Short mmCIF file of C-alpha atoms in Angstrom, two decimals:
data_model
loop_
_atom_site.label_atom_id
_atom_site.label_comp_id
_atom_site.label_asym_id
_atom_site.label_seq_id
_atom_site.Cartn_x
_atom_site.Cartn_y
_atom_site.Cartn_z
CA UNK A 1 -7.73 -8.04 -9.00
CA UNK A 2 -3.92 -7.83 -10.42
CA UNK A 3 -1.54 -5.60 -8.61
CA UNK A 4 0.67 -3.75 -11.00
CA UNK A 5 3.86 -2.04 -9.69
CA UNK A 6 6.28 0.58 -11.24
CA UNK A 7 9.72 -0.56 -11.49
CA UNK A 8 11.95 0.81 -8.75
CA UNK A 9 9.03 1.33 -5.97
CA UNK A 10 9.82 2.11 -2.74
CA UNK A 11 6.73 2.24 0.06
CA UNK A 12 7.03 2.12 3.91
CA UNK A 13 4.33 2.41 6.42
CA UNK A 14 5.04 3.07 9.86
CA UNK A 15 3.00 4.29 12.97
CA UNK A 16 4.33 7.64 14.94
CA UNK A 17 4.58 8.16 18.66
CA UNK A 18 1.01 9.67 18.55
CA UNK A 19 -0.71 6.87 16.34
CA UNK A 20 -0.75 8.51 13.17
CA UNK A 21 -0.31 6.03 10.21
CA UNK A 22 2.66 7.59 8.11
CA UNK A 23 3.24 6.22 4.51
CA UNK A 24 6.32 7.28 2.97
CA UNK A 25 6.81 6.49 -0.87
CA UNK A 26 9.21 7.68 -3.96
CA UNK A 27 7.67 8.68 -7.16
CA UNK A 28 6.98 5.30 -8.32
CA UNK A 29 5.66 3.82 -5.01
CA UNK A 30 3.28 6.65 -5.16
CA UNK A 31 2.41 5.99 -8.78
CA UNK A 32 2.00 2.13 -7.96
CA UNK A 33 -0.29 2.97 -5.24
CA UNK A 34 -2.66 5.53 -6.99
CA UNK A 35 -2.96 2.87 -10.02
CA UNK A 36 -3.96 0.01 -7.41
CA UNK A 37 -6.37 2.48 -5.52
CA UNK A 38 -8.26 3.41 -8.46
CA UNK A 39 -8.52 -0.46 -9.74
CA UNK A 40 -9.90 -1.14 -6.09
CA UNK A 41 -12.71 1.60 -6.31
CA UNK A 42 -14.37 -0.38 -9.10
CA UNK A 43 -14.13 -3.73 -6.96
CA UNK A 44 -17.11 -5.17 -5.09
CA UNK A 45 -17.44 -3.81 -1.38
CA UNK A 46 -15.20 -6.15 0.74
CA UNK A 47 -12.40 -5.95 -1.91
CA UNK A 48 -9.26 -5.38 -0.28
CA UNK A 49 -5.17 -5.11 -0.69
CA UNK A 50 -2.92 -6.48 1.64
CA UNK A 51 0.20 -4.53 2.13
CA UNK A 52 3.15 -5.72 4.29
CA UNK A 53 6.93 -6.20 4.60
CA UNK A 54 6.79 -9.58 2.96
CA UNK A 55 5.47 -8.77 -0.18
CA UNK A 56 5.33 -5.00 -1.10
CA UNK A 57 7.00 -2.64 1.79
CA UNK A 58 10.03 -2.01 3.31
CA UNK A 59 11.48 -3.99 5.86
CA UNK A 60 10.20 -2.94 9.42
CA UNK A 61 6.96 -1.56 7.61
CA UNK A 62 3.64 -2.12 9.63
CA UNK A 63 1.12 -3.86 7.87
CA UNK A 64 -1.49 -2.01 6.14
CA UNK A 65 -4.89 -3.24 4.58
CA UNK A 66 -7.16 -1.12 2.45
CA UNK A 67 -10.75 -2.33 1.83
CA UNK A 68 -13.50 -1.16 -0.10
CA UNK A 69 -16.58 -0.58 1.53
#
């Protein structure tokens, strides 16, 4: 599955002090995520997208994996 990004995307993932996962993104980041989640929805079960600060998230972000079940 190809992962497409809209130029200028900005996404950060963190876990707050209550253990809640917070995803913060600008317009381009949200549109990129929406497109990627739509593409993931039609994949086989077990397919996943792995996000981390080394390939797509802002520095200091918490790693995030979204898996199709």
